[in-house]
Structures are given as C-alpha cells and as structure tokens.
Amino acid sequence: MPGDRPGARLAIIAEDVPQPDLAGRAYASDVSATSVTIEPRWAVDRPPNRKLRFGIVGCGDVAHRRYLPALSEHAAGVEVVACCDSQPGAAERAVHTVDGWSPRATAYTDLAAMLEQANLDATINLTPAPLHASVSQACLEAGVPVFSEKPIAATLAEADRLIHTASARDLLLLCAPAIAATRRFQWLNQIVASQRYGPLTLVVAQYADPGPAAWREYTGDPTPFYGAGVGPVVDHGIYRLHAMTALMGPVRRVQAMGAIGKPERVVRGGPLAGATIPVTAPDHVLMNLEFVGGGLGQLLSSSATASTLAPWLELHFTGATMSFPGDQYDKDSSASLYLDDDSALGLEGWVHGIGLPPPLEARPVVETGVAHFVACLRGEEKPLLTAEHARHVLDVILKGYESVRDGRSHDTETTF
Ligand SMILES: NC(=O)c1ccc[n+]([C@@H]2O[C@H](COP(=O)([O-])OP(=O)(O)OC[C@H]3O[C@@H](n4cnc5c(N)ncnc54)[C@H](O)[C@@H]3O)[C@@H](O)[C@H]2O)c1
C-alpha cells in the first residue's frame, strides 16, 4: 500500500513514454534533456557575435519587476537597445535600469519612432492588456518579432490579424503566459500522453485572491484589472486556461457564471495607495469547459476572495488523481498523487511530495517565457508559446463572458 510517503519522487514516470504531438501541440522530447536543439527557422540572421537587439514597449511594473532582470540573465547574447513608454520619464527609468549591461539603450515615448530608428531584432510588449493587439500589430508590420504579455488581443479579429501578419511576413509571434514552456508542464504532458494512469478525464483549477489592488508591492494602476476587458479571467485565470488546454487540448464548449463580489477596492500599494476604485466587471467567474477530446474542466477565477487553501490544479485520470495543493507561485512546489486500485489488493492511497525528476525547473514562469523567446531567436528551441494557442484561450475567455451575459453555453470558433 503506497500510503503517505513524504519526499517520494516519481522519477520512474520519465521512463520510455511515447512523445506524440497531441492535437498539434509540440513539447520537448525529453524533459530532463539539457542539450541544445537546432531550430533554425526563427533564428535572427546577424553577424557572428552580434547580440540580439531588443526593444521593450511598456516600461511599468512587470518590466522592472520581471522582464528586465530576466533579460539581463541573457546579457552575453542579448542587449536592450530601446525602451518605449508613452508616460514621460518611464522609458528613461528603464534605460537607466539596464545601463550596466545594455549601455546603448535609448528611451522613446513614441512606438513608431522606436520601430523606425532602433533597428530591432525583437520586441517585448508589456503595455496594459487593452493595448496589446495594436502595439504587437505595429511591431509586426515594422518587420519585428514579438513576445506579448497576455492576452494576445481583446478580440478574435485582432488576434487573427496578428497571426496573419506574422505568418505573411514569416515573423515569430509568441505569447505569455509561458506555461507550456515550463518543464513541469512538459513533464505533465508526458504523464498524460503515457496513459500510465488511464485517460485524463477532468481538470479542476482555480486562481483566487483579492487581485492587484491588494498587492502592497504593486507600482502600477490596478484599476484596469477590475474593469471590462481584463477582470480576473484575463488577469490570472488565463494562466490556468493555458495549463488546462496544454494538457487537455482545445475546448469545444464553454458555460460560465459571473458576479461582482466586492464592488469597491481600496488600493494598498503604489501611487494610488489609499484610493478607492470601482469594480465594474464580474470579479468572481466560474467556468465549465467541455474539451474537444471529450474531457471536462472547471475553473474558478476570482479577484474577490481573501485567499484559499484549495489546490490550484487537480488532474483526474481514470486510475489516479494528481493534486497541486502547494504555493502556486513556487515553481518547485510538489504534487500529491492518489493511486486507485480496483483489485482485491487494495493498493490505493496518497503519495505526497511528487515533483519533477532532476534537474529542477530553471526559472519561474515569466522568466521561462523570456528564456524561450531568446532561445527561439537564437535558433535553439522550437516555439511552444504559439499565438494560435493564445488565440484559442482568448476565444474560451470571450465565450465565457458571453455565457455570463446570456446564460447559455457557447461553442468556440478556434483551435490550436
Ligand atoms: N505586474 C506584474 O507582475 C505582471 C505579471 C504578469 C503579467 N503582467 C502583464 O503585463 C502587462 C503590463 O502590466 P504592468 O503591471 O507592468 O502594468 P503598468 O501599468 O505598470 O505598466 C504598463 C506601462 O505601459 C505604458 N504604456 C501604456 N500605453 C503605452 C503605449 N501606447 N506605448 C508604450 N507604453 C505604453 C504605461 O505608461 C505603463 O508604464 C499587463 O498585460 C499585465 O497583465 C503583469
């Protein structure tokens, strides 16, 4: 009987499993591999030893907190040559931040001027969500590959246009969140594909907290996160939707309910600290999903809960349940596995402390996205964070909000 075995690791899971490309989703052939694969298609054509020239659009909280430090890890082969922010002084602050490893960075307040003058190899779009599509579109039309923060766009028409432009010009367009590029999700994908515990039939996930207004370290304006076009699904439920679809494939049908749980918020940090902001879009959203492959999914996205101890992800196979009860922000947090047994032997019970076989995850999710984008531009990795996947997740979100409004279930229009 497995019983409780703290510290046990399922290293055996990585044994000889098949590695299909499920529903067109590619993943690394060996999650423990460290060797460099050559994928020349997206490699930037440049003289040997010339660093990749990056432009940052949107120099706010996440740029300083995550992206600029993440890019500095790649300073041997990457430099920031341009920082653009429409708010006076913001781009200069970013230029100052990267000065130690990117001394040639120039500040811009105008995106068109940056795209015309900076001779970029790549851009990272870190503007607020409602601007993602227009900024990425301008970058692609200027012939520059893009990594966009989530969501890819606000409408499917915008996402289609971005994908069409990138494809017509043969430009790389990748989108956060980088769930599918993490070793943990490549490992989970292999577990699912192995059928070791039977088919994966149900995924239950949640992302529930008070949202960015309660985040004391936040330096931006949290108002957009409580309004139409963002809300808890676009802000953070989207991480779970990427995870659920990475494992289960595309969604066929969406049913959702939403409500405003807390109509006003007091901002706890940043320049608006102490201000009261209105909540104008549902801050509790419950979604039921039916996947094309026949499985089901359920997601709670909330920015109106004080906290939760519920697992952030549970995978229900026919012969086992895998549960992630730990800190959702801890890239190394372990899972528990309940092994079921129909036989008279009664070999059923929880195994705790299950995690990736070594080596551990190299980076948290945002930093994984940056490393993956750089590796694709160097011709070392095949793109995993595809715009088609991001468009499908946007489709699921939009259908969810339609369902909140009209009380019906809605079929998706896209796949990946
Ligand atoms: N803050 C985080 O920890 C975090 C984490 C993951 C993802 N994100 C995502 O990153 C994006 C940015 O979030 P943030 O928290 O940094 O917001 P923010 O408001 O702090 O920063 C956005 C910046 O974009 C600038 N901007 C607005 N319009 C612009 C334009 N047309 N051209 C150039 N710059 C423009 C703003 O002046 C601001 O400085 C959002 O999509 C958010 O969901 C944020």
Short mmCIF file of C-alpha atoms and ligand atoms in Angstrom, two decimals:
data_model
loop_
_atom_site.label_atom_id
_atom_site.label_comp_id
_atom_site.label_asym_id
_atom_site.label_seq_id
_atom_site.Cartn_x
_atom_site.Cartn_y
_atom_site.Cartn_z
CA MET A 1 0.00 0.00 0.00
CA PRO A 2 1.60 3.30 -1.06
CA GLY A 3 0.29 5.26 1.94
CA ASP A 4 1.85 8.61 2.81
CA ARG A 5 5.44 8.75 1.69
CA PRO A 6 6.73 12.30 2.19
CA GLY A 7 9.56 13.14 -0.15
CA ALA A 8 8.79 10.33 -2.63
CA ARG A 9 9.51 11.23 -6.23
CA LEU A 10 8.03 9.67 -9.32
CA ALA A 11 11.32 9.51 -11.18
CA ILE A 12 10.05 6.37 -12.88
CA ILE A 13 7.46 8.43 -14.71
CA ALA A 14 10.05 9.63 -17.20
CA GLU A 15 10.70 6.11 -18.42
CA ASP A 16 10.25 5.29 -22.09
CA VAL A 17 6.97 7.16 -22.68
CA PRO A 18 5.68 7.89 -26.18
CA GLN A 19 6.04 11.52 -27.28
CA PRO A 20 3.23 12.31 -29.69
CA ASP A 21 2.40 15.77 -30.90
CA LEU A 22 -1.12 15.83 -29.39
CA ALA A 23 -3.54 17.96 -31.38
CA GLY A 24 -0.62 19.77 -32.97
CA ARG A 25 0.91 20.68 -29.60
CA ALA A 26 4.63 20.22 -29.60
CA TYR A 27 6.68 19.62 -26.50
CA ALA A 28 10.24 18.75 -25.75
CA SER A 29 11.08 15.13 -26.40
CA ASP A 30 12.81 14.68 -23.04
CA VAL A 31 12.02 16.90 -20.06
CA SER A 32 15.34 16.08 -18.47
CA ALA A 33 17.38 16.90 -21.58
CA THR A 34 19.77 19.83 -21.38
CA SER A 35 21.19 19.60 -24.89
CA VAL A 36 20.50 22.39 -27.39
CA THR A 37 18.22 21.51 -30.31
CA ILE A 38 18.75 23.42 -33.52
CA GLU A 39 15.58 25.07 -34.87
CA PRO A 40 16.96 27.50 -37.43
CA ARG A 41 13.63 28.76 -38.80
CA TRP A 42 13.25 31.67 -36.37
CA ALA A 43 16.95 32.38 -35.81
CA VAL A 44 17.73 36.06 -36.34
CA ASP A 45 20.15 36.47 -39.22
CA ARG A 46 23.05 38.50 -37.77
CA PRO A 47 26.82 38.61 -37.89
CA PRO A 48 28.55 36.19 -35.51
CA ASN A 49 28.97 37.70 -32.02
CA ARG A 50 26.44 40.48 -32.59
CA LYS A 51 23.98 40.47 -29.69
CA LEU A 52 20.22 40.27 -30.26
CA ARG A 53 18.81 43.81 -30.17
CA PHE A 54 15.66 44.03 -28.02
CA GLY A 55 13.08 46.79 -27.69
CA ILE A 56 10.75 46.96 -24.67
CA VAL A 57 7.31 48.53 -25.13
CA GLY A 58 5.65 49.44 -21.82
CA CYS A 59 8.13 50.15 -19.02
CA GLY A 60 5.89 49.73 -15.98
CA ASP A 61 5.65 47.31 -13.08
CA VAL A 62 6.26 43.99 -14.80
CA ALA A 63 9.09 45.37 -16.94
CA HIS A 64 11.05 46.36 -13.84
CA ARG A 65 9.91 43.51 -11.60
CA ARG A 66 10.40 40.60 -14.00
CA TYR A 67 11.32 41.21 -17.65
CA LEU A 68 14.39 43.45 -17.41
CA PRO A 69 16.01 41.26 -14.70
CA ALA A 70 15.07 38.16 -16.75
CA LEU A 71 16.63 39.61 -19.91
CA SER A 72 19.80 40.55 -18.01
CA GLU A 73 20.36 36.80 -17.45
CA HIS A 74 20.94 36.56 -21.22
CA ALA A 75 23.23 39.61 -21.41
CA ALA A 76 26.02 37.60 -23.03
CA GLY A 77 23.89 37.38 -26.17
CA VAL A 78 21.16 39.98 -25.74
CA GLU A 79 21.07 43.75 -25.29
CA VAL A 80 18.19 46.16 -24.80
CA VAL A 81 18.66 48.94 -27.33
CA ALA A 82 15.30 50.69 -26.93
CA CYS A 83 12.72 51.26 -24.22
CA CYS A 84 9.40 52.85 -25.12
CA ASP A 85 6.69 54.17 -22.81
CA SER A 86 4.08 56.80 -23.55
CA GLN A 87 4.34 58.16 -20.00
CA PRO A 88 7.09 60.79 -19.81
CA GLY A 89 10.11 59.62 -17.81
CA ALA A 90 9.12 55.91 -17.74
CA ALA A 91 11.32 54.83 -20.65
CA GLU A 92 14.25 56.82 -19.22
CA ARG A 93 13.89 54.90 -15.92
CA ALA A 94 14.05 51.60 -17.80
CA VAL A 95 17.09 52.77 -19.78
CA HIS A 96 18.77 53.69 -16.51
CA THR A 97 17.90 50.25 -15.04
CA VAL A 98 19.61 48.34 -17.89
CA ASP A 99 22.57 50.72 -18.16
CA GLY A 100 25.00 48.25 -16.55
CA TRP A 101 24.54 45.59 -19.24
CA SER A 102 22.88 47.49 -22.12
CA PRO A 103 24.67 50.85 -22.28
CA ARG A 104 23.34 51.68 -25.76
CA ALA A 105 19.66 51.66 -24.78
CA THR A 106 17.67 54.71 -25.93
CA ALA A 107 14.39 55.99 -24.49
CA TYR A 108 11.33 56.66 -26.68
CA THR A 109 7.84 57.93 -25.94
CA ASP A 110 6.64 57.09 -29.43
CA LEU A 111 6.43 53.48 -30.66
CA ALA A 112 6.59 54.41 -34.37
CA ALA A 113 9.83 56.34 -33.76
CA MET A 114 11.35 53.39 -31.90
CA LEU A 115 10.41 50.96 -34.66
CA GLU A 116 11.80 53.25 -37.31
CA GLN A 117 15.08 54.14 -35.62
CA ALA A 118 16.18 51.32 -33.30
CA ASN A 119 16.98 48.54 -35.82
CA LEU A 120 15.42 45.89 -33.57
CA ASP A 121 15.67 42.11 -33.74
CA ALA A 122 12.76 41.62 -31.30
CA THR A 123 10.22 43.43 -29.14
CA ILE A 124 8.55 42.55 -25.85
CA ASN A 125 5.08 44.04 -25.44
CA LEU A 126 4.42 44.92 -21.78
CA THR A 127 1.70 47.51 -22.24
CA PRO A 128 -1.68 47.23 -20.44
CA ALA A 129 -3.94 44.47 -21.82
CA PRO A 130 -6.26 46.67 -23.93
CA LEU A 131 -3.23 47.88 -25.96
CA HIS A 132 -1.62 44.50 -26.65
CA ALA A 133 -3.06 43.98 -30.14
CA SER A 134 -2.35 47.46 -31.52
CA VAL A 135 1.22 47.52 -30.17
CA SER A 136 2.05 43.98 -31.39
CA GLN A 137 0.45 44.73 -34.77
CA ALA A 138 2.61 47.84 -35.21
CA CYS A 139 5.76 45.87 -34.31
CA LEU A 140 4.95 43.04 -36.74
CA GLU A 141 4.12 45.50 -39.51
CA ALA A 142 7.55 47.03 -38.93
CA GLY A 143 9.03 43.54 -39.50
CA VAL A 144 10.00 42.87 -35.87
CA PRO A 145 9.26 39.57 -33.99
CA VAL A 146 7.11 39.95 -30.87
CA PHE A 147 6.69 38.41 -27.45
CA SER A 148 3.42 39.72 -26.00
CA GLU A 149 2.17 39.65 -22.44
CA LYS A 150 -1.25 38.07 -22.09
CA PRO A 151 -3.83 38.27 -23.52
CA ILE A 152 -2.77 38.26 -27.16
CA ALA A 153 -5.60 40.69 -28.04
CA ALA A 154 -9.05 41.81 -26.95
CA THR A 155 -10.99 40.25 -29.85
CA LEU A 156 -10.58 37.23 -32.12
CA ALA A 157 -10.49 39.52 -35.15
CA GLU A 158 -7.45 41.32 -33.69
CA ALA A 159 -5.77 38.00 -32.87
CA ASP A 160 -6.48 36.69 -36.40
CA ARG A 161 -4.92 39.81 -37.88
CA LEU A 162 -1.79 39.45 -35.75
CA ILE A 163 -1.41 35.79 -36.71
CA HIS A 164 -1.98 36.60 -40.38
CA THR A 165 0.61 39.41 -40.35
CA ALA A 166 3.19 37.28 -38.53
CA SER A 167 2.64 34.40 -40.92
CA ALA A 168 2.66 36.57 -44.08
CA ARG A 169 5.95 38.14 -43.02
CA ASP A 170 7.40 34.95 -41.54
CA LEU A 171 7.88 36.59 -38.14
CA LEU A 172 7.91 34.92 -34.74
CA LEU A 173 4.94 35.87 -32.55
CA LEU A 174 4.92 34.29 -29.08
CA CYS A 175 2.57 34.98 -26.18
CA ALA A 176 2.64 34.73 -22.40
CA PRO A 177 1.86 33.01 -20.13
CA ALA A 178 4.74 30.61 -20.65
CA ILE A 179 3.03 27.62 -19.01
CA ALA A 180 3.60 25.26 -21.96
CA ALA A 181 7.34 26.03 -21.95
CA THR A 182 7.86 25.12 -18.30
CA ARG A 183 9.49 21.79 -17.59
CA ARG A 184 6.66 20.98 -15.16
CA PHE A 185 4.01 21.15 -17.87
CA GLN A 186 6.17 19.30 -20.40
CA TRP A 187 6.54 16.59 -17.74
CA LEU A 188 2.79 16.58 -17.06
CA ASN A 189 2.16 16.35 -20.80
CA GLN A 190 4.35 13.27 -20.94
CA ILE A 191 2.49 11.74 -17.99
CA VAL A 192 -0.83 12.36 -19.78
CA ALA A 193 0.49 11.00 -23.09
CA SER A 194 1.89 7.90 -21.39
CA GLN A 195 -1.65 6.86 -20.31
CA ARG A 196 0.09 5.44 -17.26
CA TYR A 197 -2.95 6.23 -15.09
CA GLY A 198 -5.51 5.94 -17.90
CA PRO A 199 -7.03 8.87 -19.75
CA LEU A 200 -7.17 12.35 -18.21
CA THR A 201 -10.93 12.97 -18.00
CA LEU A 202 -11.33 16.01 -15.73
CA VAL A 203 -9.23 19.05 -14.83
CA VAL A 204 -10.24 21.34 -11.95
CA ALA A 205 -8.35 24.58 -11.39
CA GLN A 206 -8.63 27.80 -9.52
CA TYR A 207 -6.90 31.14 -9.17
CA ALA A 208 -8.49 33.04 -6.35
CA ASP A 209 -7.12 36.06 -4.50
CA PRO A 210 -8.09 39.73 -3.97
CA GLY A 211 -6.34 40.89 -7.17
CA PRO A 212 -3.69 43.59 -7.74
CA ALA A 213 -5.40 46.31 -5.62
CA ALA A 214 -4.40 44.30 -2.53
CA TRP A 215 -0.84 43.79 -3.72
CA ARG A 216 1.25 46.07 -1.50
CA GLU A 217 4.34 45.91 -3.74
CA TYR A 218 2.44 46.79 -6.95
CA THR A 219 3.68 50.01 -8.58
CA GLY A 220 1.08 50.34 -11.39
CA ASP A 221 -2.57 51.44 -11.53
CA PRO A 222 -4.73 48.39 -10.62
CA THR A 223 -8.00 49.95 -11.92
CA PRO A 224 -7.97 48.18 -15.36
CA PHE A 225 -7.81 44.77 -13.64
CA TYR A 226 -11.34 45.32 -12.21
CA GLY A 227 -12.95 46.50 -15.43
CA ALA A 228 -14.34 45.03 -18.65
CA GLY A 229 -11.63 43.70 -20.97
CA VAL A 230 -9.42 42.48 -18.10
CA GLY A 231 -11.14 41.11 -14.94
CA PRO A 232 -9.96 38.01 -13.07
CA VAL A 233 -10.06 35.64 -16.06
CA VAL A 234 -7.86 37.76 -18.34
CA ASP A 235 -5.60 38.80 -15.47
CA HIS A 236 -4.90 35.44 -13.85
CA GLY A 237 -7.43 32.70 -14.72
CA ILE A 238 -5.70 32.79 -18.10
CA TYR A 239 -2.68 31.01 -16.53
CA ARG A 240 -4.92 28.07 -15.65
CA LEU A 241 -6.62 28.10 -19.05
CA HIS A 242 -3.21 27.82 -20.73
CA ALA A 243 -2.36 24.97 -18.34
CA MET A 244 -5.67 23.16 -18.84
CA THR A 245 -5.55 23.40 -22.65
CA ALA A 246 -1.85 22.50 -22.76
CA LEU A 247 -2.81 19.20 -21.10
CA MET A 248 -6.33 18.57 -22.45
CA GLY A 249 -6.15 20.20 -25.89
CA PRO A 250 -8.71 22.60 -27.34
CA VAL A 251 -12.07 23.42 -25.73
CA ARG A 252 -15.32 22.79 -27.63
CA ARG A 253 -17.92 24.44 -25.39
CA VAL A 254 -17.95 26.98 -22.54
CA GLN A 255 -20.53 27.74 -19.88
CA ALA A 256 -19.93 30.40 -17.23
CA MET A 257 -21.39 32.48 -14.44
CA GLY A 258 -20.03 35.70 -13.02
CA ALA A 259 -20.84 38.19 -10.31
CA ILE A 260 -19.36 41.22 -8.62
CA GLY A 261 -18.42 40.03 -5.14
CA LYS A 262 -16.85 43.26 -3.86
CA PRO A 263 -17.95 46.42 -5.70
CA GLU A 264 -15.15 48.69 -4.43
CA ARG A 265 -11.47 48.20 -3.64
CA VAL A 266 -9.04 50.15 -1.53
CA VAL A 267 -5.66 50.23 -3.27
CA ARG A 268 -2.97 49.01 -0.88
CA GLY A 269 0.25 49.95 -2.70
CA GLY A 270 1.83 52.15 -5.38
CA PRO A 271 0.98 55.70 -6.43
CA LEU A 272 -2.77 55.20 -5.82
CA ALA A 273 -2.37 53.75 -2.29
CA GLY A 274 -5.41 54.61 -0.17
CA ALA A 275 -7.64 55.41 -3.17
CA THR A 276 -10.95 53.59 -3.64
CA ILE A 277 -11.53 52.16 -7.11
CA PRO A 278 -14.79 50.77 -8.53
CA VAL A 279 -15.23 47.19 -9.70
CA THR A 280 -17.15 47.35 -12.99
CA ALA A 281 -16.83 43.75 -14.26
CA PRO A 282 -17.50 40.37 -12.56
CA ASP A 283 -14.75 39.65 -10.04
CA HIS A 284 -15.92 36.06 -9.40
CA VAL A 285 -16.11 33.98 -12.60
CA LEU A 286 -16.89 30.24 -12.68
CA MET A 287 -16.36 28.42 -15.98
CA ASN A 288 -17.27 24.90 -17.09
CA LEU A 289 -15.40 23.59 -20.11
CA GLU A 290 -16.02 20.69 -22.46
CA PHE A 291 -12.87 19.71 -24.36
CA VAL A 292 -12.81 18.52 -27.96
CA GLY A 293 -11.25 15.27 -26.71
CA GLY A 294 -14.31 14.65 -24.50
CA GLY A 295 -12.86 15.57 -21.09
CA LEU A 296 -14.29 18.24 -18.83
CA GLY A 297 -12.77 21.20 -16.99
CA GLN A 298 -13.82 23.60 -14.27
CA LEU A 299 -12.14 26.89 -13.41
CA LEU A 300 -12.70 29.48 -10.69
CA SER A 301 -11.10 32.85 -11.45
CA SER A 302 -11.63 35.36 -8.71
CA SER A 303 -10.18 38.68 -7.68
CA ALA A 304 -12.67 38.98 -4.80
CA THR A 305 -11.51 36.23 -2.45
CA ALA A 306 -9.31 36.95 0.54
CA SER A 307 -7.39 33.71 -0.03
CA THR A 308 -7.84 29.95 -0.49
CA LEU A 309 -6.32 26.65 0.55
CA ALA A 310 -7.89 24.73 -2.36
CA PRO A 311 -5.41 23.06 -4.76
CA TRP A 312 -4.63 25.33 -7.71
CA LEU A 313 -4.78 22.37 -10.08
CA GLU A 314 -6.18 18.85 -9.93
CA LEU A 315 -5.86 16.31 -12.72
CA HIS A 316 -8.29 13.41 -12.57
CA PHE A 317 -7.21 10.35 -14.54
CA THR A 318 -9.33 7.19 -14.57
CA GLY A 319 -6.81 5.47 -12.30
CA ALA A 320 -5.32 8.32 -10.27
CA THR A 321 -5.72 11.92 -9.13
CA MET A 322 -2.82 14.35 -9.20
CA SER A 323 -3.27 17.36 -6.94
CA PHE A 324 -1.20 20.55 -6.61
CA PRO A 325 -2.06 21.91 -3.16
CA GLY A 326 1.09 23.96 -2.55
CA ASP A 327 2.09 27.55 -3.25
CA GLN A 328 1.01 28.32 -6.82
CA TYR A 329 3.89 30.79 -7.19
CA ASP A 330 6.52 28.24 -6.13
CA LYS A 331 7.93 26.76 -9.33
CA ASP A 332 9.12 23.72 -7.37
CA SER A 333 6.01 23.12 -5.23
CA SER A 334 5.22 19.44 -5.10
CA ALA A 335 2.12 17.45 -6.02
CA SER A 336 0.26 14.62 -4.34
CA LEU A 337 -0.88 11.57 -6.25
CA TYR A 338 -3.75 9.30 -5.26
CA LEU A 339 -3.30 5.87 -6.83
CA ASP A 340 -6.54 3.97 -7.19
CA ASP A 341 -6.90 0.20 -7.39
CA ASP A 342 -9.90 -1.92 -8.37
CA SER A 343 -8.19 -5.12 -7.28
CA ALA A 344 -8.68 -7.00 -4.03
CA LEU A 345 -5.13 -5.98 -3.09
CA GLY A 346 -6.43 -2.51 -2.19
CA LEU A 347 -3.27 -0.72 -3.34
CA GLU A 348 -4.83 2.71 -3.03
CA GLY A 349 -3.76 5.85 -1.24
CA TRP A 350 -1.93 9.19 -1.44
CA VAL A 351 1.74 9.63 -2.31
CA HIS A 352 2.95 13.08 -1.35
CA GLY A 353 5.97 15.17 -2.32
CA ILE A 354 5.94 14.31 -6.01
CA GLY A 355 7.86 16.62 -8.32
CA LEU A 356 9.87 16.83 -11.48
CA PRO A 357 12.71 14.38 -11.85
CA PRO A 358 16.00 16.34 -11.69
CA PRO A 359 17.06 18.85 -12.83
CA LEU A 360 14.53 21.17 -11.19
CA GLU A 361 12.70 23.91 -13.10
CA ALA A 362 15.28 26.51 -14.05
CA ARG A 363 13.05 29.58 -13.76
CA PRO A 364 9.61 30.86 -12.74
CA VAL A 365 7.02 31.18 -15.50
CA VAL A 366 7.63 34.78 -16.71
CA GLU A 367 11.38 34.21 -16.83
CA THR A 368 10.79 30.91 -18.68
CA GLY A 369 8.93 32.86 -21.38
CA VAL A 370 11.84 35.27 -21.82
CA ALA A 371 14.39 32.43 -21.99
CA HIS A 372 12.22 30.58 -24.53
CA PHE A 373 11.81 33.67 -26.75
CA VAL A 374 15.57 34.28 -26.70
CA ALA A 375 16.26 30.60 -27.46
CA CYS A 376 13.85 30.65 -30.43
CA LEU A 377 15.52 33.80 -31.80
CA ARG A 378 18.88 32.04 -31.46
CA GLY A 379 17.55 29.01 -33.33
CA GLU A 380 17.85 26.78 -30.28
CA GLU A 381 14.21 25.96 -29.47
CA LYS A 382 11.03 25.27 -31.37
CA PRO A 383 8.27 27.78 -30.50
CA LEU A 384 5.92 26.38 -27.86
CA LEU A 385 4.05 29.53 -26.79
CA THR A 386 2.18 29.86 -30.03
CA ALA A 387 -0.12 32.70 -30.99
CA GLU A 388 -2.67 30.07 -32.07
CA HIS A 389 -2.77 28.66 -28.51
CA ALA A 390 -3.11 32.19 -27.08
CA ARG A 391 -5.92 32.95 -29.57
CA HIS A 392 -7.77 29.79 -28.55
CA VAL A 393 -7.52 30.69 -24.86
CA LEU A 394 -8.82 34.19 -25.72
CA ASP A 395 -11.70 32.51 -27.58
CA VAL A 396 -12.54 30.45 -24.45
CA ILE A 397 -12.46 33.61 -22.31
CA LEU A 398 -14.66 35.59 -24.69
CA LYS A 399 -17.16 32.72 -24.93
CA GLY A 400 -17.13 32.52 -21.13
CA TYR A 401 -18.06 36.20 -20.83
CA GLU A 402 -20.78 35.75 -23.49
CA SER A 403 -22.15 32.94 -21.34
CA VAL A 404 -22.04 35.14 -18.22
CA ARG A 405 -24.13 37.69 -20.12
CA ASP A 406 -26.74 35.44 -21.77
CA GLY A 407 -26.80 32.36 -19.52
CA ARG A 408 -26.20 29.96 -22.46
CA SER A 409 -23.27 27.74 -23.34
CA HIS A 410 -21.15 28.78 -26.32
CA ASP A 411 -19.08 26.80 -28.83
CA THR A 412 -15.56 28.00 -29.50
CA GLU A 413 -14.51 29.05 -33.03
CA THR A 414 -10.79 28.31 -32.93
CA THR A 415 -8.31 25.54 -32.24
CA PHE A 416 -4.54 25.21 -31.89
N1 LIG B 1 2.84 43.41 -12.89
C1 LIG B 1 3.02 42.08 -12.94
O1 LIG B 1 3.59 41.46 -12.03
C2 LIG B 1 2.56 41.32 -14.15
C3 LIG B 1 2.81 39.93 -14.19
C4 LIG B 1 2.46 39.20 -15.33
C5 LIG B 1 1.87 39.87 -16.41
N2 LIG B 1 1.63 41.21 -16.36
C6 LIG B 1 1.02 41.85 -17.54
O2 LIG B 1 1.95 42.80 -18.08
C7 LIG B 1 1.26 43.89 -18.69
C8 LIG B 1 1.73 45.20 -18.06
O3 LIG B 1 1.42 45.16 -16.68
P1 LIG B 1 2.10 46.14 -15.62
O4 LIG B 1 1.69 45.62 -14.31
O5 LIG B 1 3.54 46.32 -15.92
O6 LIG B 1 1.30 47.49 -15.94
P2 LIG B 1 1.82 49.00 -15.72
O7 LIG B 1 0.61 49.84 -15.85
O8 LIG B 1 2.67 49.08 -14.52
O9 LIG B 1 2.79 49.23 -17.00
C9 LIG B 1 2.32 49.42 -18.31
C10 LIG B 1 3.15 50.51 -18.95
O10 LIG B 1 2.76 50.64 -20.33
C11 LIG B 1 2.81 52.02 -20.64
N3 LIG B 1 2.02 52.29 -21.84
C12 LIG B 1 0.69 52.47 -21.95
N4 LIG B 1 0.36 52.69 -23.23
C13 LIG B 1 1.51 52.64 -23.94
C14 LIG B 1 1.80 52.80 -25.32
N5 LIG B 1 0.84 53.03 -26.24
N6 LIG B 1 3.09 52.70 -25.72
C15 LIG B 1 4.07 52.48 -24.82
N7 LIG B 1 3.84 52.33 -23.50
C16 LIG B 1 2.57 52.40 -23.07
C17 LIG B 1 2.29 52.70 -19.39
O11 LIG B 1 2.65 54.08 -19.35
C18 LIG B 1 2.93 51.88 -18.29
O12 LIG B 1 4.19 52.41 -17.90
C19 LIG B 1 -0.24 43.62 -18.46
O13 LIG B 1 -0.77 42.98 -19.57
C20 LIG B 1 -0.23 42.67 -17.26
O14 LIG B 1 -1.37 41.84 -17.22
C21 LIG B 1 1.97 41.94 -15.25
#
